[in-house]
Structure formats: structure tokens, C-alpha cells
């Protein structure tokens, strides 16, 4: 088990946003977390990665057999947790190549700069990123969809134990969605990393198949099962799910 969440209650500035959350993710497993806007999906992602605004009232987050409730975000990242943001930030003053060299080396690996540059160029080409994206400041001048692709590039280089993908499909047109989803599937097959894919749409799952699906409403998991849940949501919407 790479991730185990037990009886988790979370608040932000005194307001409870997650309640009685239980979730297990095995090594190599792909988990879909679905729900409408405001259901708590991003709150779950930010809690797992240690965002300081998200306070655990009770419950535990166990990652790779270690309780991480009190660990800082950078400690969790170094342990092998990666998050692709719903709205990736623009970071001034450092280009993407230098940024990634620092990230890789912070995890105890050494990297030859030319090898890194060549890898980034190859991945950028596969994802359809602008040719100069790796020499720009991180996410500078990129569209919303291109920022998502940039973070998938970072994921491919870091190769974490657990990737949390917060709406990787938003901001992508039909062609870009297919490219990103198929590349994520390729990364998964090559590395056997665990993935939590967070979304309110079903379209990404045409290209990458989850092992299980969990539906979040009003900060609680209300349904879990196989891909037939995705088909039900696609046909009938979230309003069809009776709590």
C-alpha cells in the first residue's frame, strides 16, 4: 500500500471541507476521484500534499508506511509525492530546465545537464509544447493547456511514487487531451507509479483506465466501485447519485 487515508477530517479557516475520508492506493494503482465543482476534490489533493491552510482535525495519512500528517510539503515531495496543480503557477526568475535540475537533485539524484536538456526536448516534442518552453521561466507565456503539459513533463522527469493529478483534462482541447492522457498511460506503464486522477469530467478515462472510481460530494465519499460509475455519471450526471 503506497497511500492509506483513515477517518480523515479536515478544515480550512474553521470550515470543515472533508469528512470521514478513507482511501487506499496500492502501488501501481490508478484511482479516479470524481465529483462536481466544490465537492472537495482539490481539498483532498492539497491535504495529501501538505498545504498549510488545510488543518487535519483527526485521522491519519500514511504514505509508504510513514505517517505524514505533520510533514511539510517539501518533505512529502522528497518522499515521492507529486502534485499537478489545477491552475499551475508562473514562477519568475528561473527557467524550466534549471528548475527541473534543482528538483531532480533535491531528491538525491545527480543529473548531467545535457542529458536533462535532451530528455526535456524529447518529452516536450511528444506533448506538443512550444520549442522554447524549457528555456522560459517556469510556465511563462504558456496557455492553460500548455501549463498542464509542462507539469506532465515535470512528472515524467521526477518519476514519483504517487502522482496526484488535479484536473489534468481542464484547459485541453480534444487533441491535446488525447496526447496528455496517452502519455500519462505510457508513464504509468513504464514506471508503475500510483496515480490519483481528480476530475469532474469522464473524457480522460477514454484513454487511461482507472482501477477504481470514488465519488466525492460535499466533502464525503459517497460511492466507490469500477468504471461503470463513470458511465453512470456520463449518462445521468452527479444529481443521479443518491446520498
Coordinates of C-alpha atoms in Angstrom, one line a residue:
X1 CA 0.0 0.0 0.0
X2 CA 1.6 3.3 -1.1
X3 CA -1.1 5.5 0.4
X4 CA -3.7 4.9 3.2
X5 CA -6.0 7.6 4.5
X6 CA -8.0 6.7 7.6
X7 CA -11.0 8.6 9.1
X8 CA -9.8 11.9 7.9
X9 CA -11.5 15.2 8.9
X10 CA -10.1 18.5 7.5
X11 CA -10.9 22.2 7.9
X12 CA -9.8 25.4 6.3
X13 CA -10.1 28.5 8.5
X14 CA -12.6 26.8 10.8
X15 CA -14.8 25.4 8.0
X16 CA -14.9 21.6 7.6
X17 CA -14.1 20.7 4.0
X18 CA -13.5 16.9 4.3
X19 CA -15.3 14.4 6.5
X20 CA -14.7 10.7 7.2
X21 CA -12.4 10.2 4.3
X22 CA -11.0 6.7 3.8
X23 CA -8.9 5.8 0.8
X24 CA -6.3 3.2 -0.1
X25 CA -4.0 3.3 -3.1
X26 CA -1.8 0.3 -3.9
X27 CA 1.5 0.6 -5.7
X28 CA 0.9 1.0 -9.4
X29 CA -2.9 1.6 -9.0
X30 CA -4.8 4.3 -10.8
X31 CA -7.6 5.9 -8.7
X32 CA -10.2 8.2 -10.1
X33 CA -11.7 10.8 -7.7
X34 CA -14.7 12.4 -9.3
X35 CA -17.2 15.0 -8.2
X36 CA -18.8 18.3 -9.2
X37 CA -17.2 21.7 -8.6
X38 CA -16.8 22.4 -4.9
X39 CA -17.1 18.8 -3.8
X40 CA -13.8 18.7 -2.0
X41 CA -11.6 17.1 -4.7
X42 CA -8.9 19.8 -4.6
X43 CA -9.1 20.0 -0.8
X44 CA -8.2 16.3 -0.7
X45 CA -5.2 16.8 -3.0
X46 CA -3.9 19.7 -1.1
X47 CA -4.3 17.9 2.2
X48 CA -2.3 14.9 1.0
X49 CA 0.4 17.2 -0.2
X50 CA 0.5 19.3 3.0
X51 CA -0.9 22.7 2.1
X52 CA -0.6 24.6 5.3
X53 CA -4.2 26.0 5.2
X54 CA -5.7 22.6 5.4
X55 CA -5.8 21.5 9.0
X56 CA -6.3 17.9 10.0
X57 CA -8.8 17.7 12.8
X58 CA -8.4 14.0 13.1
X59 CA -7.4 10.9 11.2
X60 CA -4.2 9.8 9.5
X61 CA -2.4 10.0 6.2
X62 CA 0.1 7.1 5.8
X63 CA 2.4 7.3 2.8
X64 CA 4.8 4.4 2.1
X65 CA 4.3 3.1 5.7
X66 CA 5.1 6.5 7.3
X67 CA 2.5 8.8 8.9
X68 CA 2.9 12.2 7.2
X69 CA 0.3 14.3 9.0
X70 CA 2.9 16.7 10.3
X71 CA 5.4 16.7 7.5
X72 CA 6.0 19.8 5.4
X73 CA 5.1 19.9 1.7
X74 CA 8.8 19.7 0.6
X75 CA 9.3 16.6 2.8
X76 CA 6.3 14.9 1.3
X77 CA 7.6 15.7 -2.2
X78 CA 11.0 14.3 -1.4
X79 CA 9.3 11.1 -0.1
X80 CA 7.8 10.7 -3.6
X81 CA 4.5 12.6 -3.7
X82 CA 4.0 14.8 -6.8
X83 CA 1.1 17.1 -7.5
X84 CA 0.0 18.5 -10.8
X85 CA -1.9 21.7 -10.0
X86 CA -5.3 22.6 -11.3
X87 CA -4.0 26.1 -12.0
X88 CA -0.2 25.8 -12.3
X89 CA 1.6 28.9 -11.2
X90 CA 4.0 31.0 -13.2
X91 CA 7.4 31.2 -11.4
X92 CA 9.6 34.1 -12.4
X93 CA 13.4 34.2 -12.3
X94 CA 14.2 30.6 -13.0
X95 CA 13.8 28.7 -16.3
X96 CA 12.2 25.3 -16.5
X97 CA 15.5 23.4 -17.2
X98 CA 17.3 24.9 -14.2
X99 CA 14.2 24.4 -12.1
X100 CA 14.0 20.7 -13.0
X101 CA 17.7 20.2 -12.4
X102 CA 17.2 21.5 -8.9
X103 CA 14.1 19.4 -8.3
X104 CA 15.8 16.2 -9.5
X105 CA 18.9 16.8 -7.5
X106 CA 16.9 17.7 -4.4
X107 CA 15.7 14.1 -4.4
X108 CA 19.3 12.8 -4.1
X109 CA 19.9 12.1 -7.8
X110 CA 22.6 13.5 -9.9
X111 CA 21.9 14.6 -13.5
X112 CA 24.0 15.7 -16.4
X113 CA 22.6 18.9 -17.8
X114 CA 22.9 17.9 -21.4
X115 CA 21.1 14.6 -20.7
X116 CA 18.4 16.5 -18.9
X117 CA 18.0 19.0 -21.8
X118 CA 17.8 16.3 -24.3
X119 CA 15.2 14.4 -22.3
X120 CA 13.1 17.6 -21.8
X121 CA 13.2 18.3 -25.5
X122 CA 12.1 14.8 -26.4
X123 CA 9.2 14.9 -23.9
X124 CA 8.2 18.5 -24.9
X125 CA 8.0 17.3 -28.5
X126 CA 5.8 14.4 -27.6
X127 CA 3.5 16.7 -25.6
X128 CA 3.4 19.4 -28.2
X129 CA 4.9 22.1 -26.1
X130 CA 6.5 25.2 -27.7
X131 CA 10.1 24.6 -28.7
X132 CA 11.4 27.3 -26.3
X133 CA 9.2 26.2 -23.3
X134 CA 12.1 24.6 -21.4
X135 CA 14.3 27.8 -21.7
X136 CA 11.5 30.1 -20.5
X137 CA 10.7 31.0 -16.9
X138 CA 8.5 28.2 -15.4
X139 CA 5.1 28.4 -17.2
X140 CA 5.9 31.9 -18.6
X141 CA 3.7 32.8 -21.6
X142 CA 2.0 29.4 -21.7
X143 CA -1.7 28.8 -22.2
X144 CA -3.7 27.0 -19.6
X145 CA -3.4 23.7 -21.6
X146 CA 0.3 24.2 -22.2
X147 CA 0.9 24.7 -18.4
X148 CA -0.8 21.3 -17.9
X149 CA 1.6 19.8 -20.4
X150 CA 4.5 21.4 -18.7
X151 CA 3.6 19.8 -15.4
X152 CA 3.2 16.4 -17.1
X153 CA 6.8 16.9 -18.4
X154 CA 7.9 17.6 -14.8
X155 CA 6.1 14.4 -13.7
X156 CA 7.9 12.3 -16.4
X157 CA 11.3 13.6 -15.2
X158 CA 10.6 13.3 -11.4
X159 CA 9.1 9.8 -11.6
X160 CA 7.4 10.0 -8.2
X161 CA 5.9 7.1 -6.3
X162 CA 2.5 8.8 -6.2
X163 CA 1.2 11.4 -8.7
X164 CA -1.8 13.4 -7.8
X165 CA -3.3 15.0 -10.9
X166 CA -5.8 17.7 -10.2
X167 CA -8.0 18.2 -13.3
X168 CA -5.3 17.3 -15.8
X169 CA -8.0 17.5 -18.5
X170 CA -9.2 21.1 -17.9
X171 CA -7.9 23.6 -20.4
X172 CA -7.1 21.0 -23.0
X173 CA -8.7 20.7 -26.4
X174 CA -9.7 17.3 -27.8
X175 CA -6.4 16.6 -29.5
X176 CA -4.3 17.8 -26.5
X177 CA -6.4 15.7 -24.1
X178 CA -5.6 12.6 -26.1
X179 CA -1.9 13.4 -26.2
X180 CA -1.7 14.1 -22.5
X181 CA -3.8 11.1 -21.4
X182 CA -1.9 8.6 -23.6
X183 CA 1.4 10.0 -22.4
X184 CA 0.2 9.6 -18.8
X185 CA -0.7 6.0 -19.6
X186 CA 2.7 5.4 -21.1
X187 CA 4.4 6.9 -17.9
X188 CA 2.3 4.6 -15.8
X189 CA 3.2 1.5 -17.7
X190 CA 6.9 2.4 -17.8
X191 CA 7.3 3.3 -14.1
X192 CA 4.3 1.5 -12.3
X193 CA 3.8 4.7 -10.3
X194 CA 0.5 5.2 -8.5
X195 CA -1.9 7.9 -9.7
X196 CA -4.9 9.7 -8.3
X197 CA -6.7 11.4 -11.2
X198 CA -9.1 14.1 -9.9
X199 CA -11.7 15.4 -12.3
X200 CA -15.4 16.1 -12.8
X201 CA -15.4 15.0 -16.4
X202 CA -15.3 11.5 -17.8
X203 CA -13.5 12.2 -21.0
X204 CA -9.9 11.5 -19.8
X205 CA -10.9 7.9 -19.0
X206 CA -11.4 7.1 -22.6
X207 CA -7.6 6.9 -22.8
X208 CA -6.4 5.9 -19.4
X209 CA -8.3 3.3 -17.3
X210 CA -8.7 3.6 -13.5
X211 CA -8.6 0.6 -11.3
X212 CA -11.4 2.1 -9.1
X213 CA -13.6 5.2 -9.0
X214 CA -14.5 7.2 -5.9
X215 CA -17.2 9.9 -6.0
X216 CA -16.9 12.9 -3.6
X217 CA -19.9 15.1 -2.7
X218 CA -19.9 17.8 -0.1
X219 CA -16.6 16.6 1.3
X220 CA -17.5 13.0 1.7
X221 CA -17.0 9.9 -0.4
X222 CA -20.5 8.7 -1.3
X223 CA -19.8 6.0 -3.9
X224 CA -16.9 3.7 -5.0
X225 CA -16.6 1.0 -7.5
X226 CA -15.4 0.2 -11.0
X227 CA -15.6 2.1 -14.3
X228 CA -19.4 1.6 -14.5
X229 CA -19.7 4.6 -12.2
X230 CA -18.1 6.8 -14.8
X231 CA -20.6 5.6 -17.3
X232 CA -23.5 6.3 -14.9
X233 CA -22.2 9.9 -14.3
X234 CA -21.7 10.4 -18.0
X235 CA -25.3 9.3 -18.7
X236 CA -27.1 10.8 -15.7
X237 CA -24.9 13.4 -14.1
X238 CA -24.0 13.7 -10.4
X239 CA -27.6 14.5 -9.4
X240 CA -28.4 10.9 -10.1
X241 CA -26.2 9.8 -7.1
X242 CA -28.3 9.5 -4.0
X243 CA -26.6 10.2 -0.7

